[in-house]
Tab-separated table of C-alpha atoms in Angstrom:
chain	number	residue	atom	x	y	z
D	221	UNK	CA	55.862	-28.368	54.999
D	222	UNK	CA	52.646	-27.071	53.219
D	223	UNK	CA	52.947	-27.385	49.452
D	224	UNK	CA	53.095	-24.132	47.426
D	225	UNK	CA	51.071	-25.816	44.841
D	226	UNK	CA	49.509	-29.280	44.205
D	227	UNK	CA	48.538	-30.936	40.948
D	228	UNK	CA	46.033	-33.685	41.430
D	229	UNK	CA	44.895	-36.004	38.724
D	230	UNK	CA	45.537	-33.435	35.991
D	231	UNK	CA	44.903	-34.440	32.445
D	232	UNK	CA	44.615	-32.546	29.198
D	233	UNK	CA	43.697	-33.551	25.611
D	234	UNK	CA	44.086	-31.100	22.763
D	235	UNK	CA	41.467	-30.241	20.216
D	236	UNK	CA	43.305	-32.469	17.575
D	237	UNK	CA	42.663	-35.371	19.895
D	238	UNK	CA	46.283	-35.649	21.223
D	239	UNK	CA	46.333	-36.638	24.930
D	240	UNK	CA	49.148	-34.500	26.217
D	241	UNK	CA	48.951	-35.482	29.834
D	242	UNK	CA	47.261	-38.684	31.151
D	243	UNK	CA	47.301	-38.069	34.970
D	244	UNK	CA	49.699	-35.878	36.734
D	245	UNK	CA	50.030	-35.838	40.534
D	246	UNK	CA	52.686	-33.590	41.988
D	247	UNK	CA	53.259	-31.287	45.029
D	248	UNK	CA	55.875	-28.554	44.951
D	249	UNK	CA	57.061	-27.135	48.242
D	250	UNK	CA	57.945	-23.428	48.671
D	251	UNK	CA	61.627	-22.571	47.611
D	252	UNK	CA	61.981	-25.980	45.753
D	253	UNK	CA	63.791	-25.988	42.447
D	254	UNK	CA	62.028	-28.685	40.531
D	255	UNK	CA	62.953	-29.787	36.990
D	256	UNK	CA	60.507	-31.539	34.755
D	257	UNK	CA	62.363	-33.814	32.383
D	258	UNK	CA	60.999	-36.113	29.714
D	259	UNK	CA	60.977	-36.829	25.997
D	260	UNK	CA	59.578	-34.333	23.500
D	261	UNK	CA	55.819	-34.102	23.533
D	262	UNK	CA	55.405	-35.708	26.936
D	263	UNK	CA	53.377	-32.758	28.212
D	264	UNK	CA	56.030	-30.888	30.199
D	265	UNK	CA	55.206	-27.517	28.688
D	266	UNK	CA	51.436	-28.272	28.867
D	267	UNK	CA	51.894	-28.861	32.563
D	268	UNK	CA	53.677	-25.628	33.058
D	269	UNK	CA	50.901	-23.798	31.166
D	270	UNK	CA	48.217	-25.426	33.284
D	271	UNK	CA	50.041	-24.395	36.466
D	272	UNK	CA	50.301	-20.830	35.137
D	273	UNK	CA	46.550	-20.890	34.400
D	274	UNK	CA	47.080	-20.345	30.645
D	275	UNK	CA	45.419	-23.782	30.021
D	276	UNK	CA	42.650	-25.450	31.985
D	277	UNK	CA	42.990	-29.173	32.690
D	278	UNK	CA	40.209	-31.545	31.370
D	279	UNK	CA	40.282	-33.376	34.703
D	280	UNK	CA	41.955	-32.816	37.984
D	281	UNK	CA	42.855	-29.649	39.815
D	282	UNK	CA	45.764	-27.238	40.460
D	283	UNK	CA	45.539	-25.884	43.906
D	284	UNK	CA	47.554	-23.362	45.859
D	285	UNK	CA	47.039	-24.214	49.511
D	286	UNK	CA	47.951	-20.700	50.585
D	287	UNK	CA	46.995	-17.807	48.323
D	288	UNK	CA	47.978	-18.028	44.669
D	289	UNK	CA	51.459	-16.631	44.422
D	290	UNK	CA	52.636	-14.049	41.895
D	291	UNK	CA	53.893	-16.083	38.842
D	292	UNK	CA	56.713	-15.394	36.503
D	293	UNK	CA	57.050	-17.186	33.231
D	294	UNK	CA	60.063	-17.615	30.918
D	295	UNK	CA	59.552	-19.185	27.557
D	296	UNK	CA	61.925	-21.130	25.353
D	297	UNK	CA	62.326	-18.166	23.112
D	298	UNK	CA	63.042	-14.700	24.794
D	299	UNK	CA	59.550	-13.613	23.665
D	300	UNK	CA	60.425	-9.904	23.750
D	301	UNK	CA	58.607	-7.042	22.100
D	302	UNK	CA	60.993	-6.112	19.209
D	303	UNK	CA	59.783	-2.542	19.196
D	304	UNK	CA	60.669	-1.940	22.827
D	305	UNK	CA	64.095	-1.316	24.431
D	306	UNK	CA	65.405	-3.770	27.089
D	307	UNK	CA	64.081	-1.496	29.777
D	308	UNK	CA	60.567	-1.240	28.170
D	309	UNK	CA	60.382	-5.020	27.939
D	310	UNK	CA	61.419	-5.590	31.498
D	311	UNK	CA	58.945	-2.918	32.590
D	312	UNK	CA	56.070	-4.690	30.915
D	313	UNK	CA	54.530	-6.469	33.900
D	314	UNK	CA	54.919	-3.343	35.957
D	315	UNK	CA	53.243	-1.150	33.419
D	316	UNK	CA	50.428	-3.556	33.216
D	317	UNK	CA	49.702	-3.010	36.926
D	318	UNK	CA	49.885	0.799	36.310
D	319	UNK	CA	52.937	1.337	38.516
D	320	UNK	CA	54.226	4.822	38.252
D	321	UNK	CA	56.920	5.321	35.650
D	322	UNK	CA	59.678	6.444	37.888
D	323	UNK	CA	59.346	3.391	40.158
D	324	UNK	CA	58.834	0.896	37.317
D	325	UNK	CA	61.948	2.308	35.539
D	326	UNK	CA	63.984	1.929	38.740
D	327	UNK	CA	62.783	-1.631	39.330
D	328	UNK	CA	63.335	-2.614	35.734
D	329	UNK	CA	66.834	-1.172	35.720
D	330	UNK	CA	67.626	-3.013	38.942
D	331	UNK	CA	66.332	-6.212	37.373
D	332	UNK	CA	68.511	-5.768	34.373
D	333	UNK	CA	71.513	-5.069	36.562
D	334	UNK	CA	70.965	-8.299	38.439
D	335	UNK	CA	71.106	-10.315	35.152
D	336	UNK	CA	74.227	-8.563	34.130
D	337	UNK	CA	72.755	-6.167	31.620
D	338	UNK	CA	73.473	-2.863	33.257
D	339	UNK	CA	74.189	-0.313	30.508
D	340	UNK	CA	71.921	-2.064	27.992
D	341	UNK	CA	68.698	-0.427	29.064
D	342	UNK	CA	68.213	1.351	25.777
D	343	UNK	CA	69.267	-1.544	23.555
D	344	UNK	CA	66.532	-3.000	21.287
D	345	UNK	CA	66.236	-6.882	21.161
D	346	UNK	CA	67.732	-7.134	17.749
D	347	UNK	CA	70.927	-5.438	19.046
D	348	UNK	CA	71.363	-8.139	21.694
D	349	UNK	CA	72.809	-11.687	21.470
D	350	UNK	CA	70.665	-14.704	22.102
D	351	UNK	CA	72.015	-15.067	25.648
D	352	UNK	CA	71.438	-11.334	26.406
D	353	UNK	CA	67.854	-11.580	25.120
D	354	UNK	CA	67.225	-14.489	27.446
D	355	UNK	CA	68.710	-12.456	30.312
D	356	UNK	CA	66.221	-9.645	29.409
D	357	UNK	CA	63.415	-12.252	29.568
D	358	UNK	CA	64.568	-13.457	32.952
D	359	UNK	CA	64.866	-9.780	34.195
D	360	UNK	CA	61.277	-9.241	33.057
D	361	UNK	CA	60.150	-12.324	35.009
D	362	UNK	CA	61.850	-11.294	38.209
D	363	UNK	CA	60.965	-7.609	37.914
D	364	UNK	CA	57.414	-8.420	38.941
D	365	UNK	CA	58.895	-10.018	42.064
D	366	UNK	CA	57.244	-13.392	41.662
D	367	UNK	CA	57.260	-16.214	44.192
D	368	UNK	CA	56.819	-18.915	41.633
D	369	UNK	CA	58.979	-18.888	38.487
D	370	UNK	CA	57.922	-21.182	35.602
D	371	UNK	CA	60.568	-21.742	32.940
D	372	UNK	CA	59.982	-23.666	29.729
D	373	UNK	CA	63.281	-24.872	28.301
D	374	UNK	CA	64.637	-21.310	28.566
D	375	UNK	CA	68.256	-22.110	27.740
D	376	UNK	CA	67.701	-24.841	25.114
D	377	UNK	CA	68.703	-22.647	22.143
D	378	UNK	CA	71.908	-21.306	23.789
D	379	UNK	CA	75.460	-22.460	23.364
D	380	UNK	CA	76.851	-24.542	26.239
D	381	UNK	CA	79.037	-21.828	27.949
D	382	UNK	CA	76.189	-19.227	27.815
D	383	UNK	CA	73.835	-21.954	29.196
D	384	UNK	CA	76.181	-22.685	32.048
D	385	UNK	CA	76.561	-19.026	32.958
D	386	UNK	CA	72.796	-18.532	32.895
D	387	UNK	CA	72.369	-21.639	35.057
D	388	UNK	CA	74.583	-20.049	37.688
D	389	UNK	CA	72.821	-16.683	37.400
D	390	UNK	CA	69.523	-18.431	37.818
D	391	UNK	CA	70.650	-20.263	40.885
D	392	UNK	CA	71.734	-16.972	42.382
D	393	UNK	CA	68.374	-15.357	41.702
D	394	UNK	CA	66.617	-18.457	43.156
D	395	UNK	CA	68.551	-18.152	46.402
D	396	UNK	CA	68.387	-14.366	46.718
D	397	UNK	CA	64.739	-14.043	45.968
D	398	UNK	CA	63.619	-17.208	47.752
D	399	UNK	CA	61.872	-18.306	44.624
D	400	UNK	CA	60.178	-21.613	43.869
D	401	UNK	CA	61.174	-22.687	40.440
D	402	UNK	CA	59.628	-25.267	38.103
D	403	UNK	CA	62.065	-25.774	35.277
D	404	UNK	CA	61.301	-27.689	32.035
D	405	UNK	CA	64.363	-29.114	30.252
D	406	UNK	CA	65.473	-31.940	28.083
D	407	UNK	CA	68.961	-31.917	29.566
D	408	UNK	CA	69.763	-34.449	32.214
D	409	UNK	CA	72.983	-32.541	33.202
D	410	UNK	CA	71.120	-29.224	33.502
D	411	UNK	CA	68.353	-30.560	35.572
D	412	UNK	CA	70.847	-32.334	37.830
D	413	UNK	CA	72.946	-29.174	38.240
D	414	UNK	CA	70.039	-26.805	38.981
D	415	UNK	CA	67.475	-28.931	40.927
D	416	UNK	CA	66.755	-30.018	44.355
D	417	UNK	CA	64.291	-32.396	42.772
D	418	UNK	CA	63.794	-33.883	39.296
D	419	UNK	CA	60.368	-35.188	38.144
D	420	UNK	CA	60.838	-37.639	35.175
D	421	UNK	CA	57.835	-37.940	32.850
D	422	UNK	CA	56.808	-40.781	30.628
D	423	UNK	CA	56.439	-40.347	26.814
D	424	UNK	CA	53.007	-39.005	25.807
D	425	UNK	CA	50.575	-39.058	27.450
D	426	UNK	CA	52.730	-37.785	30.218
D	427	UNK	CA	52.615	-39.161	33.769
D	428	UNK	CA	55.128	-39.008	36.528
D	429	UNK	CA	57.572	-41.855	35.940
D	430	UNK	CA	60.031	-40.990	38.796
D	431	UNK	CA	60.464	-38.295	41.373
D	432	UNK	CA	64.021	-38.000	42.420
D	433	UNK	CA	65.197	-35.924	45.275
D	434	UNK	CA	68.788	-34.588	44.867
D	435	UNK	CA	71.066	-32.917	47.392
D	436	UNK	CA	73.239	-30.599	45.617
D	437	UNK	CA	75.494	-28.273	47.615
D	438	UNK	CA	73.504	-24.990	48.319
D	439	UNK	CA	76.269	-22.972	46.660
D	440	UNK	CA	77.636	-24.625	43.549
D	441	UNK	CA	79.787	-23.631	40.716
D	442	UNK	CA	81.649	-25.076	37.766
D	443	UNK	CA	83.603	-27.374	39.977
D	444	UNK	CA	80.515	-29.232	41.063
D	445	UNK	CA	79.923	-30.518	37.558
D	446	UNK	CA	83.217	-32.464	37.951
D	447	UNK	CA	82.407	-34.179	41.242
D	448	UNK	CA	81.495	-37.779	41.684
D	449	UNK	CA	78.320	-36.594	43.495
D	450	UNK	CA	77.213	-34.795	40.375
D	451	UNK	CA	78.106	-37.737	38.100
D	452	UNK	CA	76.185	-40.102	40.287
D	453	UNK	CA	73.106	-37.828	40.565
D	454	UNK	CA	73.119	-37.384	36.743
D	455	UNK	CA	73.322	-41.106	36.434
D	456	UNK	CA	70.231	-41.536	38.477
D	457	UNK	CA	68.269	-39.031	36.441
D	458	UNK	CA	69.532	-40.562	33.242
D	459	UNK	CA	68.590	-44.091	34.293
D	460	UNK	CA	65.175	-43.029	35.381
D	461	UNK	CA	64.685	-41.300	32.015
D	462	UNK	CA	65.730	-44.362	30.068
D	463	UNK	CA	63.394	-46.512	32.115
D	464	UNK	CA	60.505	-44.085	31.534
D	465	UNK	CA	61.227	-44.053	27.847
D	466	UNK	CA	61.254	-47.852	27.700
D	467	UNK	CA	58.073	-48.313	29.659
X	862	UNK	CA	77.309	-2.970	-5.454
X	863	UNK	CA	78.863	0.380	-4.914
X	864	UNK	CA	76.214	2.753	-3.418
X	865	UNK	CA	76.789	5.434	-6.084
X	866	UNK	CA	76.355	2.901	-8.900
X	867	UNK	CA	72.819	2.132	-7.601
X	868	UNK	CA	71.890	5.595	-8.751
X	869	UNK	CA	74.227	6.208	-11.588
X	870	UNK	CA	73.308	3.017	-13.555
X	871	UNK	CA	69.526	3.640	-13.715
X	872	UNK	CA	70.095	7.290	-14.440
X	873	UNK	CA	72.475	6.408	-17.262
X	874	UNK	CA	69.886	3.945	-18.719
X	875	UNK	CA	67.128	6.587	-18.464
X	876	UNK	CA	69.184	9.389	-20.167
X	877	UNK	CA	70.277	6.909	-22.926
X	878	UNK	CA	66.604	5.904	-23.526
X	879	UNK	CA	65.611	9.526	-23.769
X	880	UNK	CA	68.441	10.230	-26.296
X	881	UNK	CA	67.517	7.178	-28.324
X	882	UNK	CA	63.837	8.226	-28.262
X	883	UNK	CA	64.711	11.750	-29.405
X	884	UNK	CA	66.908	10.514	-32.174
X	885	UNK	CA	64.420	7.805	-33.345
X	886	UNK	CA	61.499	10.357	-33.548
X	887	UNK	CA	63.499	12.842	-35.619
X	888	UNK	CA	65.226	10.255	-37.756
X	889	UNK	CA	62.185	8.282	-38.700
X	890	UNK	CA	59.909	11.252	-39.193
X	891	UNK	CA	57.181	9.765	-36.897
X	892	UNK	CA	54.329	12.303	-36.665
X	893	UNK	CA	54.379	14.231	-33.385
X	894	UNK	CA	50.648	13.419	-33.172
X	895	UNK	CA	51.609	9.754	-32.740
X	896	UNK	CA	54.848	9.969	-30.703
X	897	UNK	CA	56.158	13.212	-29.299
X	898	UNK	CA	59.935	13.662	-28.881
X	899	UNK	CA	61.240	14.216	-25.276
X	900	UNK	CA	62.176	17.793	-26.293
X	901	UNK	CA	58.548	18.406	-27.513
X	902	UNK	CA	57.148	16.971	-24.195
X	903	UNK	CA	59.463	19.322	-22.286
X	904	UNK	CA	58.284	22.227	-24.420
X	905	UNK	CA	54.609	21.191	-23.784
X	906	UNK	CA	55.282	20.990	-20.078
X	907	UNK	CA	56.708	24.503	-20.008
X	908	UNK	CA	54.021	25.905	-22.215
X	909	UNK	CA	51.208	24.456	-20.122
X	910	UNK	CA	53.054	24.775	-16.838
X	911	UNK	CA	50.362	26.556	-14.819
X	912	UNK	CA	47.594	24.302	-16.072
X	913	UNK	CA	49.599	21.132	-15.412
X	914	UNK	CA	50.683	22.232	-11.923
X	915	UNK	CA	47.081	23.101	-11.097
X	916	UNK	CA	46.018	19.755	-12.352
X	917	UNK	CA	48.853	18.051	-10.340
X	918	UNK	CA	47.641	19.726	-7.152
X	919	UNK	CA	44.010	18.636	-7.826
X	920	UNK	CA	45.051	15.053	-8.434
X	921	UNK	CA	47.329	15.065	-5.379
X	922	UNK	CA	44.589	16.502	-3.255
X	923	UNK	CA	42.089	13.793	-4.266
X	924	UNK	CA	44.805	11.140	-3.814
X	925	UNK	CA	45.754	12.286	-0.321
X	926	UNK	CA	42.169	12.607	0.966
X	927	UNK	CA	41.300	9.155	-0.356
X	928	UNK	CA	44.525	7.763	1.088
X	929	UNK	CA	43.997	9.308	4.615
X	930	UNK	CA	40.419	7.940	4.617
X	931	UNK	CA	41.707	4.479	3.426
X	932	UNK	CA	44.289	4.420	6.227
X	933	UNK	CA	41.946	5.514	8.962
X	934	UNK	CA	39.037	3.461	7.645
X	935	UNK	CA	41.114	0.416	7.011
X	936	UNK	CA	42.742	0.457	10.382
X	937	UNK	CA	39.375	1.063	12.185
X	938	UNK	CA	37.672	-1.820	10.331
X	939	UNK	CA	40.697	-4.188	10.788
X	940	UNK	CA	40.527	-3.368	14.550
X	941	UNK	CA	36.904	-4.290	14.605
X	942	UNK	CA	37.668	-7.490	12.692
X	943	UNK	CA	40.466	-8.440	15.014
X	944	UNK	CA	38.290	-8.025	18.118
X	945	UNK	CA	35.404	-10.043	16.836
X	946	UNK	CA	35.392	-13.018	14.558
X	947	UNK	CA	31.620	-12.641	14.120
X	948	UNK	CA	32.027	-9.111	12.802
X	949	UNK	CA	34.854	-10.323	10.492
X	950	UNK	CA	32.755	-13.182	9.133
X	951	UNK	CA	29.834	-10.832	8.572
X	952	UNK	CA	31.566	-8.048	6.816
X	953	UNK	CA	34.852	-9.282	5.239
X	954	UNK	CA	33.090	-10.840	2.207
X	955	UNK	CA	31.610	-7.450	1.412
X	956	UNK	CA	34.992	-5.691	1.689
X	957	UNK	CA	36.278	-8.225	-0.796
X	958	UNK	CA	33.284	-7.629	-3.142
X	959	UNK	CA	34.008	-3.937	-2.931
X	960	UNK	CA	37.641	-4.630	-3.791
X	961	UNK	CA	37.089	-6.975	-6.799
X	962	UNK	CA	34.303	-4.963	-8.393
X	963	UNK	CA	35.924	-2.767	-11.134
X	964	UNK	CA	35.868	0.844	-10.077
X	965	UNK	CA	34.933	1.799	-13.699
X	966	UNK	CA	31.681	-0.135	-13.269
X	967	UNK	CA	30.813	1.633	-9.969
X	968	UNK	CA	31.538	5.166	-11.200
X	969	UNK	CA	28.124	5.735	-12.926
X	970	UNK	CA	26.248	4.638	-9.774
X	971	UNK	CA	28.289	6.908	-7.633
X	972	UNK	CA	27.660	9.757	-10.013
X	973	UNK	CA	23.866	9.202	-9.750
X	974	UNK	CA	23.982	8.898	-5.889
X	975	UNK	CA	26.434	11.627	-5.094
X	976	UNK	CA	25.547	13.909	-7.931
X	977	UNK	CA	27.172	15.403	-11.071
X	978	UNK	CA	27.654	18.669	-9.135
X	979	UNK	CA	29.811	16.858	-6.711
X	980	UNK	CA	32.386	15.233	-8.878
X	981	UNK	CA	35.356	15.739	-6.491
X	982	UNK	CA	33.543	13.617	-3.914
X	983	UNK	CA	32.919	10.861	-6.438
X	984	UNK	CA	36.577	10.975	-7.343
X	985	UNK	CA	37.657	10.692	-3.675
X	986	UNK	CA	35.185	7.820	-3.090
X	987	UNK	CA	36.375	5.889	-6.136
X	988	UNK	CA	40.099	6.361	-5.185
X	989	UNK	CA	39.261	5.348	-1.642
X	990	UNK	CA	37.554	2.125	-2.778
X	991	UNK	CA	40.699	1.184	-4.818
X	992	UNK	CA	43.102	2.046	-1.917
X	993	UNK	CA	41.175	0.913	1.112
X	994	UNK	CA	41.497	-2.901	0.840
X	995	UNK	CA	45.284	-3.176	0.970
X	996	UNK	CA	45.260	-1.317	4.252
X	997	UNK	CA	42.474	-3.463	5.582
X	998	UNK	CA	43.972	-6.831	4.522
X	999	UNK	CA	47.535	-5.993	5.712
X	1000	UNK	CA	46.252	-4.600	9.018
X	1001	UNK	CA	44.063	-7.648	9.741
X	1002	UNK	CA	47.047	-9.950	9.181
X	1003	UNK	CA	49.256	-7.671	11.264
X	1004	UNK	CA	46.947	-7.621	14.185
X	1005	UNK	CA	46.549	-11.338	13.979
X	1006	UNK	CA	50.325	-11.890	13.923
X	1007	UNK	CA	51.017	-11.007	17.571
X	1008	UNK	CA	53.404	-13.571	19.202
X	1009	UNK	CA	51.163	-16.056	20.928
X	1010	UNK	CA	53.596	-16.494	23.845
X	1011	UNK	CA	53.548	-12.740	24.351
X	1012	UNK	CA	49.821	-12.753	24.374
X	1013	UNK	CA	49.859	-15.653	27.028
X	1014	UNK	CA	52.489	-13.660	29.029
X	1015	UNK	CA	50.224	-10.534	29.087
X	1016	UNK	CA	47.282	-12.672	30.088
X	1017	UNK	CA	49.376	-14.192	32.843
X	1018	UNK	CA	50.066	-10.664	34.177
X	1019	UNK	CA	46.332	-10.005	34.055
X	1020	UNK	CA	46.334	-7.696	31.058
X	1021	UNK	CA	42.945	-6.523	29.869
X	1022	UNK	CA	41.881	-7.019	26.252
X	1023	UNK	CA	42.572	-3.292	25.730
X	1024	UNK	CA	46.091	-3.614	27.181
X	1025	UNK	CA	46.816	-6.655	24.964
X	1026	UNK	CA	45.609	-4.674	21.955
X	1027	UNK	CA	47.359	-1.369	22.786
X	1028	UNK	CA	50.710	-2.751	24.026
X	1029	UNK	CA	51.123	-5.769	21.743
X	1030	UNK	CA	48.806	-6.084	18.709
X	1031	UNK	CA	48.913	-2.486	17.557
X	1032	UNK	CA	52.681	-1.962	17.639
X	1033	UNK	CA	53.238	-5.411	16.211
X	1034	UNK	CA	50.918	-4.620	13.282
X	1035	UNK	CA	52.857	-1.438	12.383
X	1036	UNK	CA	55.149	-3.051	9.784
X	1037	UNK	CA	52.129	-4.634	8.046
X	1038	UNK	CA	50.327	-1.375	8.065
X	1039	UNK	CA	53.248	0.465	6.598
X	1040	UNK	CA	53.653	-2.167	3.935
X	1041	UNK	CA	49.950	-1.851	3.075
X	1042	UNK	CA	50.335	1.991	2.995
X	1043	UNK	CA	53.042	1.820	0.341
X	1044	UNK	CA	50.718	-0.278	-1.864
X	1045	UNK	CA	47.687	1.873	-0.968
X	1046	UNK	CA	49.510	5.218	-1.729
X	1047	UNK	CA	50.144	4.070	-5.245
X	1048	UNK	CA	46.643	2.657	-5.652
X	1049	UNK	CA	45.038	5.935	-4.445
X	1050	UNK	CA	46.912	7.822	-7.237
X	1051	UNK	CA	45.807	5.183	-9.707
X	1052	UNK	CA	42.282	5.448	-8.315
X	1053	UNK	CA	42.178	9.234	-8.458
X	1054	UNK	CA	43.332	9.312	-12.154
X	1055	UNK	CA	41.066	6.353	-13.157
X	1056	UNK	CA	38.176	8.019	-11.528
X	1057	UNK	CA	38.758	11.186	-13.520
X	1058	UNK	CA	38.977	9.185	-16.734
X	1059	UNK	CA	35.526	7.615	-16.043
X	1060	UNK	CA	33.763	10.254	-14.031
X	1061	UNK	CA	35.060	13.396	-15.625
X	1062	UNK	CA	36.217	16.476	-13.743
X	1063	UNK	CA	34.533	18.826	-11.346
X	1064	UNK	CA	35.328	22.455	-10.974
X	1065	UNK	CA	39.090	21.562	-10.601
X	1066	UNK	CA	40.748	19.697	-13.408
X	1067	UNK	CA	43.171	16.858	-12.508
X	1068	UNK	CA	45.863	15.239	-14.472
X	1069	UNK	CA	43.470	12.326	-15.543
X	1070	UNK	CA	41.109	14.751	-17.192
X	1071	UNK	CA	43.908	16.742	-18.748
X	1072	UNK	CA	45.080	13.445	-20.433
X	1073	UNK	CA	41.507	12.791	-21.574
X	1074	UNK	CA	41.143	16.264	-23.055
X	1075	UNK	CA	44.692	16.377	-24.568
X	1076	UNK	CA	44.176	12.977	-26.086
X	1077	UNK	CA	40.942	14.017	-27.715
X	1078	UNK	CA	42.656	17.063	-29.173
X	1079	UNK	CA	45.699	15.041	-30.355
X	1080	UNK	CA	48.017	17.019	-28.083
X	1081	UNK	CA	50.237	14.028	-27.666
X	1082	UNK	CA	53.191	15.937	-26.099
X	1083	UNK	CA	50.819	17.350	-23.411
X	1084	UNK	CA	49.542	13.793	-22.699
X	1085	UNK	CA	53.181	12.526	-22.297
X	1086	UNK	CA	53.908	15.628	-20.009
X	1087	UNK	CA	50.942	14.714	-17.828
X	1088	UNK	CA	51.898	11.057	-17.781
X	1089	UNK	CA	55.433	11.993	-16.739
X	1090	UNK	CA	54.075	14.165	-13.875
X	1091	UNK	CA	51.906	11.213	-12.774
X	1092	UNK	CA	54.977	9.012	-12.715
X	1093	UNK	CA	56.975	11.461	-10.634
X	1094	UNK	CA	54.027	11.918	-8.283
X	1095	UNK	CA	53.678	8.138	-7.849
X	1096	UNK	CA	57.464	7.840	-7.193
X	1097	UNK	CA	57.320	10.711	-4.744
X	1098	UNK	CA	54.519	9.011	-2.885
X	1099	UNK	CA	56.347	5.763	-2.736
X	1100	UNK	CA	59.517	7.305	-1.478
X	1101	UNK	CA	57.789	9.435	1.124
X	1102	UNK	CA	56.027	6.305	2.473
X	1103	UNK	CA	59.307	4.324	2.316
X	1104	UNK	CA	60.968	7.157	4.343
X	1105	UNK	CA	58.153	6.981	6.878
X	1106	UNK	CA	58.618	3.229	7.109
X	1107	UNK	CA	62.299	3.547	7.676
X	1108	UNK	CA	61.768	6.339	10.325
X	1109	UNK	CA	59.343	4.187	12.303
X	1110	UNK	CA	61.028	0.757	11.890
X	1111	UNK	CA	64.731	1.130	11.337
X	1112	UNK	CA	65.717	0.486	14.922
X	1113	UNK	CA	63.769	-2.674	15.438
X	1114	UNK	CA	62.289	-4.365	12.428
X	1115	UNK	CA	64.260	-6.533	10.047
X	1116	UNK	CA	62.561	-5.064	6.875
X	1117	UNK	CA	64.019	-1.607	7.667
X	1118	UNK	CA	67.399	-2.769	9.007
X	1119	UNK	CA	70.383	-2.647	6.782
X	1120	UNK	CA	71.804	-6.099	6.123
X	1121	UNK	CA	75.259	-6.711	7.737
X	1122	UNK	CA	77.717	-7.883	5.204
C-alpha cells in the first residue's frame, strides 16, 4: 500500500543547541493508527510538528506521496480560545476558510454531538471540565474533516476513567472517518490499546528504536484491556521501551 | 466576609473620620485658613456649586478626550509594535522617554509650541502623555501573550497574519487592555489636573485651576471641596472602567469571574 506520508532522514536541532531528533525514518500508511512512544524529550512532539509543517527539519524530508492531506492537530492542552463558546471554538477552522456561517454552525454542532457534547454549544471553556475541554478540542480537529489527525499527548492530564472513555471515543472517530492517526503518548497501555502500530523512540536525540505491529481487534472495549492478548502486546511495547531507554 | 459588611465597614470608618475631623477642628480652634471643618467644606461646596460643577465638567472633558486618545493611540501603536519587531525597537525607547520625562517639565515647551491662546489643547496633550503609556505597555504585552499552540493551530489551518491578529491576538489582549485602561483613566485625571496646575487655564476653568486660585486666596474650604470632587470623579472613572471590564470579561476571564468558595 502507498504510504500516506514518509519521513526520511529527518533531524532537528533547536536554537539552544539541543539535538531533538537525530535521524527519523518512518512510513505511515493510510488509516493506520500509529503511536509514538518514548521518554520525555526524545523528540516525539517535535516529530509531530515537523509532520504538521509547523517546524522544518534540518535534514531529511517529509513527503506525502499523494497530495498533502487535510491535517487536524490536538495538543496536550485543550488549547481553546477562552473568549469563545464551544461552538465558536469548534467552528474556528471552518471560519478560517470562510465557510458560510449557517453551514459552519451545523458542522460544528455535529462535531460536538459526535464527541458527546450536544447541548454544550454555548458553554465557555471555563464552564467545562478538563475532559469536556479536550472533547471540544477533538471536535474542532474533526470539524475540518481531516484525513490525518496528529495528537500530542492529548489525554495525559486527564484522570484514568476519562482517559479510557476518550480512548474509546477516539477509536470510534478513527473508524467512522477513516482517519490516519499519529498519536504521541508516554503510556504503554494507552498506545497498546489504541494502536495498530507502536513506534518506540530512543532517548534524545530521538531515533526509531523499535517498530511494533499490533493486531488489536477492530472493535474493542473495556474487556480487551483484560485479555491475555492485550497484556502480551503491552509487554512487547514495554520491553521495547526499556531496551530503548537502556541503549 | 458578609457582602453588606464590605460596604458598611468602610462607610462607618469614613463617617467616623469626618466626625472626628469636625470635632477636632472646633475643639482645638485651628484656623479655618489652615484646616477647614467638613461642615465648612460642604458650605463652600454649596456656595460655589455652579463654579465647581462647571470646573468639574471642564476637567472631566479634558480627562475624557485625553483618555480616548490614549486608548486609541496606545492600541494603534501597540498593534504596530506587535506586527514588527523593527518598529518596536525603533520607537519603544522614545515612548519610554515620553513616559519618564516629568510632565511639569514639558508644559512650558508645549505652551510655546501650541500657544497660550490654546491652553485646552495643551492640557489634553499633557494628560494624554501621562495616560498613554499604560495603555501601550499593557497592550503590547497582551498582543504578545497569545497562546503559542493556538497560533500554531491557526497557521496549520492556513490562517493569514490578519486572521491570527483578528481572531487570536486582539481578543486575547482585551484583559490586558482593560487593565491598562483602569490605570490610564486615573492617570488621565491626574494629568488633566497637573496640567492645569502648571499650564494654567484657558477659557474654561477646571478643578486644578480652581484649587490654584482658591489656595492663593486662602479659601481652604473651597480647596477641600474641589479636592473632594476630584476624588469622587477619580472613583467614578475607576468604577465605570471596572464595570466595563466586568461586562466584557465576566463570562470567560478569571480576573472577572467570582471565586467559587
